[in-house]
mmCIF file of C-alpha atoms and ligand atoms in Angstrom:
data_model
loop_
_atom_site.group_PDB
_atom_site.id
_atom_site.type_symbol
_atom_site.label_atom_id
_atom_site.label_comp_id
_atom_site.label_asym_id
_atom_site.label_seq_id
_atom_site.Cartn_x
_atom_site.Cartn_y
_atom_site.Cartn_z
ATOM 1 C CA MET A 1 60.111 59.077 -37.582
ATOM 2 C CA ALA A 2 61.067 60.011 -34.047
ATOM 3 C CA PRO A 3 62.302 57.049 -31.967
ATOM 4 C CA ILE A 4 59.461 57.480 -29.560
ATOM 5 C CA ALA A 5 56.911 57.100 -32.369
ATOM 6 C CA ARG A 6 58.640 53.927 -33.507
ATOM 7 C CA ILE A 7 58.454 52.463 -30.012
ATOM 8 C CA ALA A 8 54.845 53.510 -29.743
ATOM 9 C CA MET A 9 53.975 51.630 -32.923
ATOM 10 C CA ALA A 10 55.384 48.407 -31.548
ATOM 11 C CA VAL A 11 53.213 48.555 -28.453
ATOM 12 C CA ARG A 12 50.060 49.678 -30.228
ATOM 13 C CA ALA A 13 48.723 46.266 -31.208
ATOM 14 C CA VAL A 14 49.235 44.945 -27.691
ATOM 15 C CA SER A 15 47.630 47.982 -26.086
ATOM 16 C CA GLU A 16 44.580 47.880 -28.316
ATOM 17 C CA ALA A 17 43.898 44.226 -27.627
ATOM 18 C CA ALA A 18 44.512 44.525 -23.900
ATOM 19 C CA ALA A 19 42.303 47.536 -23.409
ATOM 20 C CA GLY A 20 39.573 46.479 -25.853
ATOM 21 C CA ILE A 21 39.833 49.936 -27.386
ATOM 22 C CA LYS A 22 39.915 50.465 -31.120
ATOM 23 C CA LEU A 23 42.272 53.142 -32.350
ATOM 24 C CA VAL A 24 41.382 55.124 -35.465
ATOM 25 C CA TYR A 25 43.896 55.208 -38.322
ATOM 26 C CA LYS A 26 41.796 55.745 -41.444
ATOM 27 C CA CYS A 27 38.506 57.140 -42.652
ATOM 28 C CA THR A 28 35.567 54.796 -43.146
ATOM 29 C CA VAL A 29 33.248 56.910 -45.302
ATOM 30 C CA PRO A 30 33.926 56.484 -49.047
ATOM 31 C CA ASN A 31 35.649 59.366 -50.882
ATOM 32 C CA THR A 32 36.476 61.241 -47.684
ATOM 33 C CA MET A 33 39.902 62.235 -46.444
ATOM 34 C CA ALA A 34 40.807 64.010 -43.207
ATOM 35 C CA ILE A 35 43.683 66.462 -43.072
ATOM 36 C CA THR A 36 44.744 66.980 -39.463
ATOM 37 C CA PHE A 37 46.916 69.617 -37.819
ATOM 38 C CA ASP A 38 48.759 68.960 -34.561
ATOM 39 C CA ASP A 39 50.573 71.042 -31.954
ATOM 40 C CA GLY A 40 48.804 74.384 -32.389
ATOM 41 C CA PRO A 41 47.202 76.727 -31.992
ATOM 42 C CA PHE A 42 50.012 78.952 -33.184
ATOM 43 C CA ASP A 43 50.783 81.833 -35.542
ATOM 44 C CA TYR A 44 49.573 80.018 -38.685
ATOM 45 C CA THR A 45 46.336 78.514 -37.401
ATOM 46 C CA ALA A 46 44.202 81.504 -38.398
ATOM 47 C CA ASP A 47 45.712 81.497 -41.911
ATOM 48 C CA LEU A 48 44.835 77.839 -42.326
ATOM 49 C CA VAL A 49 41.276 78.448 -41.186
ATOM 50 C CA LYS A 50 40.963 81.123 -43.881
ATOM 51 C CA LEU A 51 42.562 78.881 -46.486
ATOM 52 C CA PHE A 52 40.242 75.957 -45.797
ATOM 53 C CA LYS A 53 37.228 78.232 -45.990
ATOM 54 C CA LYS A 54 38.371 79.557 -49.360
ATOM 55 C CA LYS A 55 38.896 75.999 -50.646
ATOM 56 C CA ASN A 56 35.583 74.773 -49.237
ATOM 57 C CA ALA A 57 37.326 72.103 -47.177
ATOM 58 C CA LYS A 58 37.319 71.030 -43.535
ATOM 59 C CA ALA A 59 40.152 70.038 -41.232
ATOM 60 C CA THR A 60 40.712 68.758 -37.725
ATOM 61 C CA PHE A 61 42.910 70.639 -35.267
ATOM 62 C CA PHE A 62 44.457 68.578 -32.472
ATOM 63 C CA VAL A 63 45.290 71.447 -30.163
ATOM 64 C CA ASN A 64 47.490 71.796 -27.097
ATOM 65 C CA GLY A 65 46.951 74.084 -24.118
ATOM 66 C CA ASP A 66 50.557 75.158 -23.698
ATOM 67 C CA ASN A 67 52.988 74.011 -26.361
ATOM 68 C CA ASN A 68 54.250 76.232 -29.212
ATOM 69 C CA GLY A 69 51.763 78.834 -28.077
ATOM 70 C CA LYS A 70 49.297 79.194 -25.225
ATOM 71 C CA ILE A 71 45.746 78.389 -26.296
ATOM 72 C CA THR A 72 44.397 81.509 -24.580
ATOM 73 C CA ASP A 73 46.580 83.661 -26.853
ATOM 74 C CA TYR A 74 45.018 82.052 -29.928
ATOM 75 C CA ALA A 75 41.430 81.856 -28.720
ATOM 76 C CA THR A 76 40.145 83.838 -31.727
ATOM 77 C CA ALA A 77 41.657 81.392 -34.208
ATOM 78 C CA VAL A 78 40.345 78.364 -32.312
ATOM 79 C CA LYS A 79 36.857 79.881 -32.078
ATOM 80 C CA GLN A 80 36.833 80.723 -35.792
ATOM 81 C CA ALA A 81 37.944 77.198 -36.681
ATOM 82 C CA TYR A 82 35.087 75.812 -34.604
ATOM 83 C CA LEU A 83 32.542 78.231 -36.081
ATOM 84 C CA ASP A 84 33.662 77.336 -39.613
ATOM 85 C CA GLY A 85 32.872 73.682 -38.921
ATOM 86 C CA HIS A 86 36.361 72.353 -38.379
ATOM 87 C CA GLN A 87 36.792 69.817 -35.625
ATOM 88 C CA ILE A 88 38.611 70.881 -32.484
ATOM 89 C CA ALA A 89 40.193 67.869 -30.822
ATOM 90 C CA SER A 90 42.609 67.333 -27.946
ATOM 91 C CA HIS A 91 46.356 66.816 -28.193
ATOM 92 C CA THR A 92 46.755 67.161 -24.378
ATOM 93 C CA TRP A 93 47.592 70.229 -22.313
ATOM 94 C CA SER A 94 51.397 70.241 -22.518
ATOM 95 C CA HIS A 95 52.334 67.714 -25.249
ATOM 96 C CA GLY A 96 54.130 65.380 -22.858
ATOM 97 C CA ASP A 97 54.534 61.658 -23.495
ATOM 98 C CA LEU A 98 51.428 60.109 -21.927
ATOM 99 C CA ALA A 99 53.077 56.684 -21.827
ATOM 100 C CA THR A 100 55.451 57.967 -19.124
ATOM 101 C CA MET A 101 52.626 59.321 -16.935
ATOM 102 C CA SER A 102 50.470 57.990 -14.101
ATOM 103 C CA VAL A 103 46.709 57.703 -14.555
ATOM 104 C CA GLY A 104 46.284 60.823 -12.443
ATOM 105 C CA LYS A 105 48.690 62.832 -14.558
ATOM 106 C CA ILE A 106 47.133 61.582 -17.820
ATOM 107 C CA ASN A 107 43.703 62.693 -16.622
ATOM 108 C CA GLU A 108 45.133 66.054 -15.588
ATOM 109 C CA GLU A 109 46.600 66.546 -19.095
ATOM 110 C CA MET A 110 43.207 65.822 -20.648
ATOM 111 C CA ASN A 111 40.974 67.658 -18.176
ATOM 112 C CA LYS A 112 43.016 70.859 -18.055
ATOM 113 C CA LEU A 113 42.784 71.243 -21.834
ATOM 114 C CA ASP A 114 39.088 70.312 -21.891
ATOM 115 C CA VAL A 115 38.360 73.178 -19.505
ATOM 116 C CA ALA A 116 40.413 75.631 -21.580
ATOM 117 C CA ILE A 117 38.728 74.596 -24.849
ATOM 118 C CA LYS A 118 35.288 74.827 -23.271
ATOM 119 C CA LYS A 119 36.022 78.417 -22.242
ATOM 120 C CA ILE A 120 36.683 79.243 -25.896
ATOM 121 C CA ILE A 121 34.085 77.242 -27.854
ATOM 122 C CA GLY A 122 31.574 76.273 -25.167
ATOM 123 C CA VAL A 123 32.130 72.513 -25.436
ATOM 124 C CA SER A 124 34.952 70.014 -24.877
ATOM 125 C CA PRO A 125 36.340 67.539 -27.412
ATOM 126 C CA THR A 126 35.632 63.807 -27.409
ATOM 127 C CA TYR A 127 38.431 63.055 -29.902
ATOM 128 C CA MET A 128 42.121 63.080 -29.035
ATOM 129 C CA ARG A 129 45.520 62.231 -30.459
ATOM 130 C CA PRO A 130 48.341 61.218 -28.100
ATOM 131 C CA PRO A 131 51.517 63.307 -28.534
ATOM 132 C CA TYR A 132 54.144 61.402 -30.583
ATOM 133 C CA GLY A 133 51.471 58.739 -31.145
ATOM 134 C CA SER A 134 52.860 57.341 -27.921
ATOM 135 C CA ILE A 135 50.595 55.036 -25.960
ATOM 136 C CA ASN A 136 50.697 52.029 -23.698
ATOM 137 C CA ASP A 137 48.071 49.961 -21.977
ATOM 138 C CA ARG A 138 47.509 52.539 -19.255
ATOM 139 C CA VAL A 139 47.097 55.392 -21.732
ATOM 140 C CA THR A 140 44.751 53.434 -23.973
ATOM 141 C CA LYS A 141 42.530 52.403 -21.076
ATOM 142 C CA THR A 142 42.535 55.781 -19.325
ATOM 143 C CA VAL A 143 42.011 57.950 -22.381
ATOM 144 C CA GLY A 144 40.069 55.456 -24.499
ATOM 145 C CA ALA A 145 37.303 55.290 -21.907
ATOM 146 C CA ARG A 146 36.356 58.908 -22.618
ATOM 147 C CA TYR A 147 37.818 59.811 -26.016
ATOM 148 C CA THR A 148 38.111 58.429 -29.527
ATOM 149 C CA ILE A 149 41.870 57.951 -29.984
ATOM 150 C CA VAL A 150 42.966 59.076 -33.447
ATOM 151 C CA MET A 151 46.284 58.080 -35.022
ATOM 152 C CA TRP A 152 47.010 58.604 -38.738
ATOM 153 C CA SER A 153 47.586 56.621 -41.919
ATOM 154 C CA GLN A 154 49.787 59.148 -43.757
ATOM 155 C CA ASP A 155 52.505 61.251 -42.147
ATOM 156 C CA THR A 156 53.803 64.222 -44.140
ATOM 157 C CA ASN A 157 56.747 64.572 -41.712
ATOM 158 C CA ASP A 158 56.404 68.298 -42.352
ATOM 159 C CA TRP A 159 58.464 69.079 -39.219
ATOM 160 C CA GLN A 160 61.465 67.483 -40.964
ATOM 161 C CA HIS A 161 60.947 69.422 -44.207
ATOM 162 C CA VAL A 162 60.356 72.967 -43.005
ATOM 163 C CA ASN A 163 62.258 74.403 -45.961
ATOM 164 C CA ASP A 164 61.052 72.019 -48.636
ATOM 165 C CA TYR A 165 57.316 71.580 -49.076
ATOM 166 C CA LYS A 166 57.876 69.191 -52.004
ATOM 167 C CA LYS A 167 59.046 66.397 -49.701
ATOM 168 C CA SER A 168 55.836 66.581 -47.676
ATOM 169 C CA LEU A 169 53.628 67.073 -50.717
ATOM 170 C CA LYS A 170 55.145 63.885 -52.138
ATOM 171 C CA VAL A 171 53.316 61.945 -49.424
ATOM 172 C CA TYR A 172 50.094 63.037 -51.111
ATOM 173 C CA THR A 173 51.175 62.589 -54.702
ATOM 174 C CA ASP A 174 52.827 59.200 -54.046
ATOM 175 C CA ASN A 175 50.201 57.655 -51.813
ATOM 176 C CA ILE A 176 46.905 59.344 -52.444
ATOM 177 C CA LYS A 177 45.319 58.233 -55.676
ATOM 178 C CA LYS A 178 41.837 58.762 -57.109
ATOM 179 C CA ALA A 179 39.005 58.456 -54.595
ATOM 180 C CA ASN A 180 36.932 55.915 -56.557
ATOM 181 C CA GLY A 181 34.612 55.084 -53.667
ATOM 182 C CA LYS A 182 37.395 54.127 -51.251
ATOM 183 C CA PRO A 183 37.665 55.364 -47.666
ATOM 184 C CA GLY A 184 40.602 57.752 -47.459
ATOM 185 C CA ASP A 185 43.520 58.599 -45.258
ATOM 186 C CA ILE A 186 43.907 60.555 -42.076
ATOM 187 C CA VAL A 187 46.890 62.768 -42.867
ATOM 188 C CA LEU A 188 49.189 64.229 -40.238
ATOM 189 C CA GLN A 189 50.711 67.690 -40.497
ATOM 190 C CA HIS A 190 51.300 70.626 -38.141
ATOM 191 C CA ASP A 191 49.790 74.120 -38.016
ATOM 192 C CA THR A 192 52.878 75.286 -36.132
ATOM 193 C CA ILE A 193 55.015 75.233 -39.277
ATOM 194 C CA GLN A 194 55.008 78.160 -41.693
ATOM 195 C CA MET A 195 55.867 75.958 -44.675
ATOM 196 C CA THR A 196 52.854 73.772 -43.923
ATOM 197 C CA ALA A 197 50.447 76.687 -43.761
ATOM 198 C CA LYS A 198 51.816 78.692 -46.690
ATOM 199 C CA GLU A 199 53.095 76.084 -49.140
ATOM 200 C CA LEU A 200 52.053 72.538 -48.297
ATOM 201 C CA ALA A 201 48.414 72.958 -47.266
ATOM 202 C CA PRO A 202 47.165 74.877 -50.327
ATOM 203 C CA ARG A 203 48.789 72.392 -52.702
ATOM 204 C CA ALA A 204 47.666 69.384 -50.663
ATOM 205 C CA ILE A 205 44.069 70.601 -50.708
ATOM 206 C CA ASP A 206 44.164 71.215 -54.454
ATOM 207 C CA TYR A 207 45.708 67.819 -55.151
ATOM 208 C CA ALA A 208 43.300 65.886 -52.929
ATOM 209 C CA GLN A 209 40.255 67.640 -54.370
ATOM 210 C CA LYS A 210 41.500 67.078 -57.922
ATOM 211 C CA MET A 211 41.742 63.355 -57.111
ATOM 212 C CA GLY A 212 38.082 63.404 -56.093
ATOM 213 C CA TRP A 213 38.476 63.406 -52.328
ATOM 214 C CA LYS A 214 36.110 65.332 -50.099
ATOM 215 C CA LEU A 215 38.162 66.959 -47.346
ATOM 216 C CA VAL A 216 36.258 66.598 -44.099
ATOM 217 C CA THR A 217 36.861 66.398 -40.359
ATOM 218 C CA VAL A 218 37.932 63.149 -38.695
ATOM 219 C CA GLY A 219 34.474 62.796 -37.152
ATOM 220 C CA GLU A 220 32.787 63.209 -40.533
ATOM 221 C CA CYS A 221 35.199 60.820 -42.267
ATOM 222 C CA LEU A 222 34.170 58.203 -39.699
ATOM 223 C CA GLY A 223 30.485 58.869 -40.335
ATOM 224 C CA LYS A 224 29.933 60.319 -36.851
ATOM 225 C CA PRO A 225 27.533 63.259 -36.454
ATOM 226 C CA LYS A 226 28.882 66.566 -35.168
ATOM 227 C CA SER A 227 26.938 66.205 -31.920
ATOM 228 C CA THR A 228 29.280 63.351 -30.954
ATOM 229 C CA TRP A 229 32.538 65.263 -31.507
ATOM 230 C CA TYR A 230 32.060 67.250 -28.302
ATOM 231 C CA ARG A 231 30.527 67.071 -24.846
ATOM 232 C CA LYS A 232 28.911 69.854 -22.818
HETATM 233 ZN ZN1 ZN B 1 52.183 66.637 -31.466
#
């Protein structure tokens, strides 16, 4: 885990209580699991959209405006993901650490991406994930007032295992057991990594489905209707 994520974890409990905002870590609907992809769109996003369609599964894409790729260069992939019923959510414009920013700068990071996403899919997201999972009181209050803040309960650390899908897949096989009416995990991986798109994701989908999990968007795994995932 990156040091910044470790620090962020320590302040999370304090920030939640202080701001009166509840962060999302896990699904609430029985037998559902949410696979999430951060840091795109990038070269592998379109492949993942195709893969999920083939496997009859849904995902959530926490996209950036200008990170590994520029969102305008991947507009087709983002639009297709949206049309296929995946959830498009915000991961901020530039993937900076929100906890180091002023309220004005935080809002700029959110609003700039909202505008760009709206140009592509016609609506803006109401769900977001802070880069590095890094938050403080100011971030939680500023962002939490307008967005559902989504963390994760399982981290595949795929960015550390770019040449070895087995290490990331182990997160599924070690921690994700039979559904059996339980609410499932929100799993973190990245659509910016070739290994994730080509090797990890297909196996992860197969494993989760074999264990009886329905792979859905974060919104759906929280029991929230699609109309609430976006604003006009
Ligand atoms: Zn990220």
